[in-house]
């Protein structure tokens, strides 16, 4: 029998108490130790500090670094002779990161093909169409659909199809004109949208795969007849019963998808989601997640999406994220919960990673004038060695921060506090100096996890700081009706000082972030 795993969690002093609390709740199958690197802030641990100060206990089999530690795990693994991994950013996420959610999350797979329509292709040049198609593909689209407009000539249709095919893109053509559909197919289009039993002959004149629709949305028998004809001919096709907008047949149209799948359990199907996302003024991410969930249940493996309204500007990314979550959940026979935060834009499931008591405890350890900002259920906490205030209005903190003569620092704190207020009001996670996570609703910043962040444009006050600029006091006063932050009594905020542990290299505050002094 092999020896049990023994995990070593590397941390800094300020996070140690929280890590011990979380680790103590791990199942007995986990043997663990905590190795304190002797620095306050875990994010400032370097490879050299870890190599020099961390001694692994006998029998250690794996080392877990804090998520924001900038050390290179591969280099440390070579040094210690055991696997070294970067853990989650927040201690509270450690159990899920260790796989205690009873599933291993894999969002690399999906079974849903995204057709993304360029609705006004006939009004665009070939170069513009190609650029748009490549952008949609970069965002996650699998097929670029060229939409034709009624009474709008599309003389460059063939050139557009060939240009995108030459660029390696799959192409569909969607038009009410049989003549345009035929031209698109002859130019090499992969799919034709949308043929009914009256126009189905075109499907036998080309190799393009047709998408079949009923002659009228409510006329499902006409779709059945078109399906029967294609099956009899042994030709490939997709069937789309047509999704209709809310108050214009939406519920009945959902029933038609269910009924079509029941009658034809093995055919390929499509759902055009744009009639709901575009024609409902609601955040499209939740609508998309619901529709893709329906597609997952009914094994509908193609969706036609469209982005015309500004509120659906991320529809490709939203469908891409939803198809991965739904595929993983279906593979696990599970609810679509616990598969990451991509489908959570406005709110987080666990927005507050520290309790108010945790923050009070951390504040008691601070011995320098640099401001820390954290968010808990009771509001925004701002603290350094001299003060600890809690409030819910970012502007109301200004009179107590002593930065009226330091424009750069005031600007930084204002930006951070505004971000913290947004996070608190919405119920999102806030981490000082990190962007808010908007899920798939916005592009996430990609950075080198082994390198310290670059120095910003503003610096904390000090001998190297520029002279303070003259400011109009009216521009920096809190609103008249702003609720003043609550003052936490010093007797509550400050615990008895504990002996200082050996410290790492000298640090400097740059744009509100502690970095090694030699990099400042």
Short mmCIF file of C-alpha atoms in Angstrom, two decimals:
data_model
loop_
_atom_site.label_atom_id
_atom_site.label_comp_id
_atom_site.label_asym_id
_atom_site.label_seq_id
_atom_site.Cartn_x
_atom_site.Cartn_y
_atom_site.Cartn_z
CA UNK A 1 0.00 0.00 0.00
CA UNK A 2 1.38 3.40 -0.97
CA UNK A 3 2.01 6.06 1.69
CA UNK A 4 -0.72 8.71 2.06
CA UNK A 5 -0.23 12.07 0.40
CA UNK A 6 1.29 14.80 2.56
CA UNK A 7 0.60 18.32 1.26
CA UNK A 8 2.69 21.30 2.33
CA UNK A 9 0.88 24.66 2.05
CA UNK A 10 3.31 27.59 1.72
CA UNK A 11 1.99 30.89 3.04
CA UNK A 12 2.83 34.27 4.52
CA UNK A 13 2.16 35.42 8.04
CA UNK A 14 -1.00 37.43 7.41
CA UNK A 15 -2.78 34.53 5.69
CA UNK A 16 -1.60 31.80 8.03
CA UNK A 17 -4.50 31.90 10.49
CA UNK A 18 -7.09 31.70 7.70
CA UNK A 19 -5.18 28.89 6.00
CA UNK A 20 -4.99 26.91 9.26
CA UNK A 21 -8.74 27.31 9.74
CA UNK A 22 -9.53 26.07 6.22
CA UNK A 23 -6.97 23.25 6.32
CA UNK A 24 -8.33 22.04 9.65
CA UNK A 25 -11.66 21.41 7.93
CA UNK A 26 -10.20 19.19 5.22
CA UNK A 27 -11.10 15.47 5.27
CA UNK A 28 -8.84 13.12 7.21
CA UNK A 29 -7.50 11.63 3.99
CA UNK A 30 -5.47 14.82 3.58
CA UNK A 31 -2.25 15.01 5.61
CA UNK A 32 -0.97 18.55 5.58
CA UNK A 33 1.59 20.96 6.98
CA UNK A 34 1.86 24.73 6.77
CA UNK A 35 5.22 26.29 5.91
CA UNK A 36 5.47 29.99 6.77
CA UNK A 37 7.96 31.75 4.49
CA UNK A 38 8.48 34.52 7.05
CA UNK A 39 7.00 37.36 5.03
CA UNK A 40 3.74 39.12 5.76
CA UNK A 41 2.32 39.13 2.23
CA UNK A 42 2.39 35.81 0.38
CA UNK A 43 2.33 37.56 -2.99
CA UNK A 44 5.82 38.94 -2.26
CA UNK A 45 7.43 35.55 -1.79
CA UNK A 46 10.16 34.99 -4.37
CA UNK A 47 11.72 31.73 -5.45
CA UNK A 48 14.86 32.64 -3.54
CA UNK A 49 12.92 33.28 -0.32
CA UNK A 50 11.06 29.98 -0.64
CA UNK A 51 14.19 27.99 -1.46
CA UNK A 52 16.10 29.53 1.42
CA UNK A 53 13.45 29.53 4.13
CA UNK A 54 11.19 26.55 3.46
CA UNK A 55 12.26 23.14 4.71
CA UNK A 56 9.88 20.37 3.77
CA UNK A 57 8.87 17.91 6.48
CA UNK A 58 9.78 14.28 6.01
CA UNK A 59 7.31 12.47 3.81
CA UNK A 60 6.07 15.59 1.97
CA UNK A 61 4.66 14.62 -1.41
CA UNK A 62 3.33 17.89 -2.82
CA UNK A 63 3.78 21.64 -2.27
CA UNK A 64 0.97 24.16 -2.85
CA UNK A 65 1.86 27.84 -3.35
CA UNK A 66 -0.57 30.74 -2.84
CA UNK A 67 -2.30 31.67 -6.08
CA UNK A 68 -0.75 35.14 -6.21
CA UNK A 69 2.78 34.02 -5.40
CA UNK A 70 4.97 34.94 -8.38
CA UNK A 71 7.48 32.10 -7.96
CA UNK A 72 7.89 29.57 -10.76
CA UNK A 73 6.47 26.17 -9.63
CA UNK A 74 8.63 24.22 -12.07
CA UNK A 75 11.84 25.73 -10.71
CA UNK A 76 10.78 25.00 -7.13
CA UNK A 77 9.76 21.44 -8.02
CA UNK A 78 13.28 20.84 -9.31
CA UNK A 79 14.68 22.26 -6.06
CA UNK A 80 12.48 20.31 -3.63
CA UNK A 81 12.19 17.11 -5.65
CA UNK A 82 8.39 16.93 -5.30
CA UNK A 83 5.56 18.44 -7.41
CA UNK A 84 4.91 22.14 -6.75
CA UNK A 85 1.61 23.72 -7.84
CA UNK A 86 0.05 27.15 -7.73
CA UNK A 87 -3.16 26.99 -5.69
CA UNK A 88 -6.22 29.24 -5.80
CA UNK A 89 -5.99 33.00 -5.26
CA UNK A 90 -8.26 32.85 -2.22
CA UNK A 91 -7.85 30.53 0.75
CA UNK A 92 -11.61 29.89 0.92
CA UNK A 93 -11.45 28.28 -2.52
CA UNK A 94 -8.88 25.69 -1.44
CA UNK A 95 -11.33 22.81 -0.77
CA UNK A 96 -12.89 23.13 -4.23
CA UNK A 97 -9.42 23.47 -5.78
CA UNK A 98 -8.40 20.21 -4.10
CA UNK A 99 -11.32 18.47 -5.79
CA UNK A 100 -13.62 18.15 -2.80
CA UNK A 101 -16.58 19.13 -4.96
CA UNK A 102 -16.57 15.45 -6.05
CA UNK A 103 -15.87 16.33 -9.66
CA UNK A 104 -12.89 17.34 -11.72
CA UNK A 105 -13.78 20.38 -13.78
CA UNK A 106 -12.85 20.17 -17.46
CA UNK A 107 -14.22 22.98 -19.62
CA UNK A 108 -12.08 22.20 -22.65
CA UNK A 109 -14.82 20.19 -24.39
CA UNK A 110 -18.23 20.89 -25.89
CA UNK A 111 -20.59 19.45 -28.49
CA UNK A 112 -22.37 22.61 -29.67
CA UNK A 113 -21.50 24.27 -32.98
CA UNK A 114 -21.95 28.05 -33.09
CA UNK A 115 -23.16 29.69 -36.32
CA UNK A 116 -22.57 33.43 -35.95
CA UNK A 117 -24.47 35.60 -38.42
CA UNK A 118 -23.19 38.77 -40.05
CA UNK A 119 -26.63 40.27 -40.59
CA UNK A 120 -25.63 43.12 -42.88
CA UNK A 121 -23.02 41.33 -44.96
CA UNK A 122 -24.56 42.58 -48.20
CA UNK A 123 -23.75 46.16 -47.13
CA UNK A 124 -20.11 45.40 -46.30
CA UNK A 125 -17.07 45.04 -48.51
CA UNK A 126 -15.37 41.67 -48.91
CA UNK A 127 -12.48 42.90 -46.78
CA UNK A 128 -14.87 44.00 -44.03
CA UNK A 129 -16.74 40.70 -44.14
CA UNK A 130 -13.51 38.73 -43.87
CA UNK A 131 -12.26 40.82 -40.95
CA UNK A 132 -15.60 40.44 -39.17
CA UNK A 133 -15.66 36.70 -39.81
CA UNK A 134 -12.15 36.23 -38.45
CA UNK A 135 -13.04 38.24 -35.35
CA UNK A 136 -16.14 36.11 -34.71
CA UNK A 137 -14.08 32.95 -35.13
CA UNK A 138 -11.50 34.27 -32.66
CA UNK A 139 -14.29 34.79 -30.14
CA UNK A 140 -15.54 31.22 -30.50
CA UNK A 141 -17.77 30.97 -33.59
CA UNK A 142 -17.41 27.77 -35.64
CA UNK A 143 -19.37 28.82 -38.75
CA UNK A 144 -19.73 32.35 -40.12
CA UNK A 145 -23.19 32.98 -41.52
CA UNK A 146 -23.63 35.56 -44.27
CA UNK A 147 -27.04 37.12 -43.92
CA UNK A 148 -28.79 38.54 -46.95
CA UNK A 149 -31.20 41.46 -46.60
CA UNK A 150 -34.52 41.72 -48.46
CA UNK A 151 -34.39 44.03 -51.51
CA UNK A 152 -30.65 44.58 -50.97
CA UNK A 153 -28.38 43.33 -53.79
CA UNK A 154 -25.42 41.16 -52.77
CA UNK A 155 -23.26 41.18 -55.94
CA UNK A 156 -20.07 40.26 -54.07
CA UNK A 157 -21.57 37.22 -52.30
CA UNK A 158 -19.38 34.73 -54.18
CA UNK A 159 -16.21 36.74 -53.53
CA UNK A 160 -17.07 36.94 -49.80
CA UNK A 161 -17.67 33.18 -49.55
CA UNK A 162 -14.43 32.37 -51.37
CA UNK A 163 -12.41 34.85 -49.28
CA UNK A 164 -13.57 33.28 -46.04
CA UNK A 165 -13.08 29.75 -47.31
CA UNK A 166 -9.54 30.67 -48.40
CA UNK A 167 -8.97 31.94 -44.82
CA UNK A 168 -9.96 28.53 -43.44
CA UNK A 169 -13.40 29.53 -42.18
CA UNK A 170 -16.59 27.50 -42.50
CA UNK A 171 -19.39 29.50 -44.13
CA UNK A 172 -23.17 29.42 -44.27
CA UNK A 173 -25.49 31.61 -46.34
CA UNK A 174 -28.86 32.77 -45.02
CA UNK A 175 -31.24 34.44 -47.43
CA UNK A 176 -34.88 34.61 -48.43
CA UNK A 177 -33.68 34.59 -52.04
CA UNK A 178 -33.35 31.18 -53.64
CA UNK A 179 -31.03 32.73 -56.20
CA UNK A 180 -28.65 34.03 -53.49
CA UNK A 181 -28.66 30.67 -51.76
CA UNK A 182 -27.74 28.93 -55.00
CA UNK A 183 -24.95 31.42 -55.70
CA UNK A 184 -23.54 30.97 -52.19
CA UNK A 185 -23.58 27.19 -52.54
CA UNK A 186 -21.84 27.32 -55.93
CA UNK A 187 -19.12 29.52 -54.40
CA UNK A 188 -18.42 26.86 -51.77
CA UNK A 189 -20.66 27.62 -48.78
CA UNK A 190 -20.83 24.74 -46.31
CA UNK A 191 -24.44 25.31 -45.15
CA UNK A 192 -27.61 26.93 -46.50
CA UNK A 193 -30.20 28.60 -44.23
CA UNK A 194 -33.15 28.18 -44.34
CA UNK A 195 -34.95 25.76 -46.69
CA UNK A 196 -38.52 24.54 -46.30
CA UNK A 197 -40.48 21.92 -48.21
CA UNK A 198 -41.26 24.46 -50.95
CA UNK A 199 -37.57 25.32 -51.59
CA UNK A 200 -36.05 21.95 -50.71
CA UNK A 201 -35.13 21.10 -54.33
CA UNK A 202 -32.12 23.39 -53.95
CA UNK A 203 -30.67 20.95 -51.39
CA UNK A 204 -30.31 18.35 -54.16
CA UNK A 205 -28.49 20.74 -56.50
CA UNK A 206 -25.51 21.38 -54.20
CA UNK A 207 -23.25 19.74 -51.65
CA UNK A 208 -24.01 22.41 -49.04
CA UNK A 209 -25.82 21.08 -45.97
CA UNK A 210 -29.33 22.61 -45.70
CA UNK A 211 -30.99 23.82 -42.52
CA UNK A 212 -34.65 22.86 -42.73
CA UNK A 213 -37.45 25.00 -41.27
CA UNK A 214 -41.26 24.76 -41.33
CA UNK A 215 -43.07 26.82 -43.94
CA UNK A 216 -44.63 28.71 -41.03
CA UNK A 217 -43.40 28.41 -37.43
CA UNK A 218 -46.61 26.71 -36.28
CA UNK A 219 -46.70 24.29 -39.24
CA UNK A 220 -44.59 21.50 -37.77
CA UNK A 221 -45.95 18.84 -40.20
CA UNK A 222 -44.27 20.73 -43.07
CA UNK A 223 -40.93 20.35 -41.28
CA UNK A 224 -41.63 16.64 -40.77
CA UNK A 225 -42.24 16.18 -44.49
CA UNK A 226 -38.98 17.94 -45.37
CA UNK A 227 -37.11 15.77 -42.85
CA UNK A 228 -38.65 12.60 -44.30
CA UNK A 229 -37.59 13.57 -47.82
CA UNK A 230 -33.97 14.22 -46.78
CA UNK A 231 -33.77 10.99 -44.80
CA UNK A 232 -35.17 9.01 -47.73
CA UNK A 233 -32.51 10.56 -49.98
CA UNK A 234 -29.77 9.84 -47.44
CA UNK A 235 -28.62 13.47 -47.46
CA UNK A 236 -27.26 15.36 -44.42
CA UNK A 237 -29.32 18.23 -42.97
CA UNK A 238 -30.14 20.20 -39.82
CA UNK A 239 -33.70 20.79 -38.61
CA UNK A 240 -34.78 24.02 -36.90
CA UNK A 241 -38.40 24.28 -35.62
CA UNK A 242 -37.83 28.07 -35.12
CA UNK A 243 -37.57 29.77 -31.72
CA UNK A 244 -40.05 32.64 -31.42
CA UNK A 245 -39.88 35.75 -29.18
CA UNK A 246 -41.67 36.13 -25.85
CA UNK A 247 -45.41 36.95 -26.28
CA UNK A 248 -45.19 35.87 -29.91
CA UNK A 249 -45.24 32.11 -29.43
CA UNK A 250 -42.14 31.53 -27.32
CA UNK A 251 -43.54 28.77 -25.08
CA UNK A 252 -45.19 26.96 -27.99
CA UNK A 253 -41.95 27.11 -29.97
CA UNK A 254 -40.03 25.49 -27.08
CA UNK A 255 -42.64 22.70 -27.16
CA UNK A 256 -42.00 22.24 -30.87
CA UNK A 257 -38.31 21.62 -30.25
CA UNK A 258 -39.21 19.01 -27.65
CA UNK A 259 -41.80 17.38 -29.92
CA UNK A 260 -39.44 17.33 -32.90
CA UNK A 261 -36.75 15.64 -30.86
CA UNK A 262 -39.26 13.08 -29.57
CA UNK A 263 -40.35 12.19 -33.12
CA UNK A 264 -36.86 12.29 -34.61
CA UNK A 265 -34.45 11.17 -31.85
CA UNK A 266 -31.40 10.84 -34.10
CA UNK A 267 -31.48 13.85 -36.44
CA UNK A 268 -29.17 16.89 -36.21
CA UNK A 269 -31.00 20.01 -35.02
CA UNK A 270 -30.42 23.75 -34.74
CA UNK A 271 -31.84 26.49 -32.51
CA UNK A 272 -31.69 30.16 -33.48
CA UNK A 273 -31.24 31.88 -30.11
CA UNK A 274 -31.22 35.44 -31.41
CA UNK A 275 -35.01 35.76 -31.33
CA UNK A 276 -34.76 35.66 -27.55
CA UNK A 277 -31.40 37.27 -26.76
CA UNK A 278 -31.87 40.15 -29.22
CA UNK A 279 -35.58 40.74 -28.63
CA UNK A 280 -35.54 40.66 -24.82
CA UNK A 281 -34.02 43.66 -23.05
CA UNK A 282 -32.43 41.64 -20.29
CA UNK A 283 -28.81 40.76 -19.65
CA UNK A 284 -28.22 38.18 -22.34
CA UNK A 285 -25.86 35.94 -20.38
CA UNK A 286 -28.58 34.34 -18.26
CA UNK A 287 -30.90 34.00 -21.25
CA UNK A 288 -28.12 32.33 -23.21
CA UNK A 289 -27.28 29.94 -20.37
CA UNK A 290 -30.93 28.84 -20.19
CA UNK A 291 -31.26 28.29 -23.95
CA UNK A 292 -27.97 26.40 -24.18
CA UNK A 293 -29.17 24.29 -21.26
CA UNK A 294 -32.29 23.42 -23.29
CA UNK A 295 -30.08 22.53 -26.24
CA UNK A 296 -28.04 20.27 -23.97
CA UNK A 297 -31.13 18.46 -22.69
CA UNK A 298 -32.53 17.99 -26.20
CA UNK A 299 -29.16 17.18 -27.83
CA UNK A 300 -29.46 20.17 -30.15
CA UNK A 301 -25.87 20.57 -31.30
CA UNK A 302 -26.09 23.70 -33.44
CA UNK A 303 -27.11 27.27 -32.59
CA UNK A 304 -27.51 30.28 -34.84
CA UNK A 305 -26.62 33.47 -32.96
CA UNK A 306 -26.76 37.11 -33.91
CA UNK A 307 -25.45 40.34 -32.46
CA UNK A 308 -27.26 43.50 -33.49
CA UNK A 309 -28.22 45.09 -30.20
CA UNK A 310 -25.42 46.49 -28.04
CA UNK A 311 -26.66 44.54 -25.04
CA UNK A 312 -25.71 41.28 -26.80
CA UNK A 313 -22.22 42.41 -27.80
CA UNK A 314 -20.66 39.38 -26.03
CA UNK A 315 -23.08 36.80 -27.38
CA UNK A 316 -20.38 34.65 -29.00
CA UNK A 317 -18.37 34.49 -25.79
CA UNK A 318 -21.52 33.82 -23.77
CA UNK A 319 -22.58 30.90 -25.97
CA UNK A 320 -19.05 29.54 -25.94
CA UNK A 321 -18.87 29.63 -22.14
CA UNK A 322 -22.37 28.18 -21.73
CA UNK A 323 -21.75 25.26 -24.09
CA UNK A 324 -18.65 24.22 -22.12
CA UNK A 325 -20.39 24.42 -18.75
CA UNK A 326 -23.46 22.51 -19.96
CA UNK A 327 -21.36 19.81 -21.63
CA UNK A 328 -19.33 19.25 -18.45
CA UNK A 329 -22.43 19.19 -16.24
CA UNK A 330 -24.23 16.77 -18.56
CA UNK A 331 -21.20 14.48 -18.65
CA UNK A 332 -21.25 14.44 -14.84
CA UNK A 333 -25.06 13.99 -14.70
CA UNK A 334 -24.97 17.07 -12.52
CA UNK A 335 -26.61 20.45 -12.18
CA UNK A 336 -24.71 23.26 -13.94
CA UNK A 337 -23.33 24.50 -10.59
CA UNK A 338 -19.73 24.55 -9.49
CA UNK A 339 -18.25 24.75 -12.98
CA UNK A 340 -16.41 28.03 -12.66
CA UNK A 341 -17.49 31.66 -12.77
CA UNK A 342 -17.74 32.23 -16.52
CA UNK A 343 -21.55 32.48 -16.41
CA UNK A 344 -21.55 34.83 -13.40
CA UNK A 345 -21.09 38.43 -14.47
CA UNK A 346 -22.96 40.67 -12.01
CA UNK A 347 -22.83 38.58 -8.85
CA UNK A 348 -20.56 35.94 -7.34
CA UNK A 349 -21.64 32.82 -5.53
CA UNK A 350 -19.14 33.51 -2.72
CA UNK A 351 -18.46 37.24 -2.96
CA UNK A 352 -16.79 37.77 0.40
CA UNK A 353 -13.62 35.78 0.96
CA UNK A 354 -13.05 37.27 4.44
CA UNK A 355 -15.39 37.95 7.31
CA UNK A 356 -15.32 41.26 9.14
CA UNK A 357 -13.58 39.45 12.02
CA UNK A 358 -10.92 38.12 9.62
CA UNK A 359 -10.20 41.63 8.40
CA UNK A 360 -10.03 43.01 11.96
CA UNK A 361 -7.52 40.30 12.81
CA UNK A 362 -5.41 41.08 9.73
CA UNK A 363 -5.52 44.81 10.47
CA UNK A 364 -4.14 44.19 13.95
CA UNK A 365 -0.94 42.84 12.36
CA UNK A 366 -0.25 45.92 10.23
CA UNK A 367 2.69 48.09 11.30
CA UNK A 368 3.10 50.43 8.31
CA UNK A 369 1.18 53.41 6.88
CA UNK A 370 0.19 51.73 3.59
CA UNK A 371 -3.56 51.42 3.13
CA UNK A 372 -5.18 48.05 2.67
CA UNK A 373 -8.67 47.73 1.23
CA UNK A 374 -10.94 44.72 1.70
CA UNK A 375 -14.65 44.03 1.32
CA UNK A 376 -16.82 41.99 3.67
CA UNK A 377 -20.56 41.65 4.10
CA UNK A 378 -20.68 44.72 6.34
CA UNK A 379 -19.01 47.00 3.79
CA UNK A 380 -15.64 48.32 2.64
CA UNK A 381 -12.74 48.13 5.10
CA UNK A 382 -9.82 50.56 4.82
CA UNK A 383 -6.97 50.19 7.29
CA UNK A 384 -3.30 50.78 8.00
CA UNK A 385 -1.35 50.99 11.27
CA UNK A 386 -3.22 54.13 12.34
CA UNK A 387 -6.86 53.68 11.31
CA UNK A 388 -9.44 51.07 10.44
CA UNK A 389 -12.68 52.37 8.99
CA UNK A 390 -15.69 50.62 7.52
CA UNK A 391 -18.25 52.18 5.19
CA UNK A 392 -20.25 51.70 2.03
CA UNK A 393 -19.61 55.02 0.23
CA UNK A 394 -16.21 55.32 -1.45
CA UNK A 395 -16.16 59.13 -1.38
CA UNK A 396 -16.94 59.28 2.34
CA UNK A 397 -13.54 57.80 3.23
CA UNK A 398 -11.57 60.72 1.79
CA UNK A 399 -11.41 63.07 4.82
CA UNK A 400 -9.82 60.37 6.98
CA UNK A 401 -7.11 59.13 4.61
CA UNK A 402 -4.67 62.06 4.88
CA UNK A 403 -3.90 62.15 1.17
CA UNK A 404 -5.24 65.62 0.28
CA UNK A 405 -1.72 66.78 -0.60
CA UNK A 406 -0.73 63.61 -2.44
CA UNK A 407 -2.63 63.63 -5.73
CA UNK A 408 -1.20 60.38 -7.06
CA UNK A 409 -2.05 58.41 -3.96
CA UNK A 410 -5.48 60.02 -3.69
CA UNK A 411 -6.17 59.09 -7.32
CA UNK A 412 -5.14 55.49 -6.68
CA UNK A 413 -7.20 55.14 -3.51
CA UNK A 414 -10.21 56.73 -5.19
CA UNK A 415 -10.06 54.26 -8.05
CA UNK A 416 -9.66 51.28 -5.72
CA UNK A 417 -12.42 52.41 -3.36
CA UNK A 418 -14.82 52.97 -6.26
CA UNK A 419 -14.07 49.44 -7.46
CA UNK A 420 -14.57 48.11 -3.93
CA UNK A 421 -17.92 49.90 -3.63
CA UNK A 422 -19.06 48.40 -6.94
CA UNK A 423 -18.07 44.94 -5.72
CA UNK A 424 -19.85 45.38 -2.38
CA UNK A 425 -23.07 46.69 -3.91
CA UNK A 426 -23.24 43.93 -6.54
CA UNK A 427 -21.95 41.10 -4.36
CA UNK A 428 -18.75 40.48 -6.30
CA UNK A 429 -15.30 39.51 -5.14
CA UNK A 430 -12.91 42.37 -4.57
CA UNK A 431 -9.13 42.01 -4.37
CA UNK A 432 -7.02 45.13 -4.03
CA UNK A 433 -5.04 45.93 -7.19
CA UNK A 434 -6.81 43.21 -9.18
CA UNK A 435 -9.57 43.81 -11.77
CA UNK A 436 -13.09 42.66 -10.95
CA UNK A 437 -13.99 39.34 -12.56
CA UNK A 438 -16.90 39.85 -14.97
CA UNK A 439 -16.99 36.23 -16.17
CA UNK A 440 -17.39 35.88 -19.93
CA UNK A 441 -19.01 39.35 -20.08
CA UNK A 442 -15.56 40.94 -20.45
CA UNK A 443 -12.11 39.79 -21.53
CA UNK A 444 -9.94 38.76 -18.60
CA UNK A 445 -6.45 40.20 -18.32
CA UNK A 446 -3.75 37.68 -19.18
CA UNK A 447 -0.55 38.07 -17.22
CA UNK A 448 2.63 36.19 -16.42
CA UNK A 449 1.93 34.46 -13.09
CA UNK A 450 5.67 34.12 -12.40
CA UNK A 451 6.52 37.84 -12.72
CA UNK A 452 5.75 40.78 -10.44
CA UNK A 453 3.32 43.32 -11.81
CA UNK A 454 4.79 46.27 -13.66
CA UNK A 455 5.27 49.54 -11.83
CA UNK A 456 2.38 51.92 -12.39
CA UNK A 457 2.39 55.61 -13.26
CA UNK A 458 1.72 56.90 -9.75
CA UNK A 459 3.74 56.44 -6.58
CA UNK A 460 3.12 56.73 -2.87
CA UNK A 461 4.28 59.94 -1.25
CA UNK A 462 7.93 59.98 -0.22
CA UNK A 463 11.28 61.45 -1.17
CA UNK A 464 10.87 60.36 -4.81
CA UNK A 465 7.28 61.56 -5.16
CA UNK A 466 6.46 64.55 -7.36
CA UNK A 467 5.36 67.70 -5.56
CA UNK A 468 1.62 67.65 -4.81
CA UNK A 469 -0.52 69.46 -7.29
CA UNK A 470 -2.88 72.21 -6.20
CA UNK A 471 -6.41 70.84 -6.04
CA UNK A 472 -9.80 72.43 -5.69
CA UNK A 473 -11.13 71.16 -2.36
CA UNK A 474 -14.63 71.06 -3.80
CA UNK A 475 -13.58 68.30 -6.16
CA UNK A 476 -12.48 65.91 -3.44
CA UNK A 477 -15.07 66.38 -0.72
CA UNK A 478 -17.57 63.55 -0.13
CA UNK A 479 -21.16 64.03 -1.16
CA UNK A 480 -23.17 65.99 1.38
CA UNK A 481 -25.50 63.06 2.05
CA UNK A 482 -22.78 60.40 2.06
CA UNK A 483 -22.86 58.18 5.11
CA UNK A 484 -19.61 58.56 7.05
CA UNK A 485 -17.61 55.38 7.59
CA UNK A 486 -17.84 53.71 10.98
CA UNK A 487 -14.69 53.82 13.09
CA UNK A 488 -13.59 50.49 14.56
CA UNK A 489 -12.21 51.10 18.09
CA UNK A 490 -8.48 50.60 18.36
CA UNK A 491 -9.01 48.14 21.22
CA UNK A 492 -10.98 45.97 18.82
CA UNK A 493 -8.87 46.51 15.75
CA UNK A 494 -5.43 45.88 17.23
CA UNK A 495 -4.43 42.63 18.86
CA UNK A 496 -1.29 42.27 20.92
CA UNK A 497 1.76 42.43 18.69
CA UNK A 498 3.41 39.11 17.94
CA UNK A 499 7.19 38.77 17.46
CA UNK A 500 8.35 39.74 14.00
CA UNK A 501 9.46 36.85 11.84
CA UNK A 502 12.50 37.21 9.56
CA UNK A 503 11.53 39.47 6.69
CA UNK A 504 12.25 39.26 2.99
CA UNK A 505 13.79 41.98 0.84
CA UNK A 506 12.75 45.58 1.48
CA UNK A 507 9.56 46.54 -0.26
CA UNK A 508 8.05 49.72 -1.61
CA UNK A 509 4.46 50.78 -2.31
CA UNK A 510 4.01 51.50 -6.00
CA UNK A 511 0.53 52.52 -7.13
CA UNK A 512 -0.81 50.99 -3.94
CA UNK A 513 1.00 47.68 -4.45
CA UNK A 514 3.93 46.34 -2.44
CA UNK A 515 6.78 45.27 -4.72
CA UNK A 516 10.44 44.45 -4.05
CA UNK A 517 12.34 47.71 -3.64
CA UNK A 518 14.86 46.84 -6.32
CA UNK A 519 12.01 46.66 -8.84
CA UNK A 520 10.33 49.91 -7.82
#
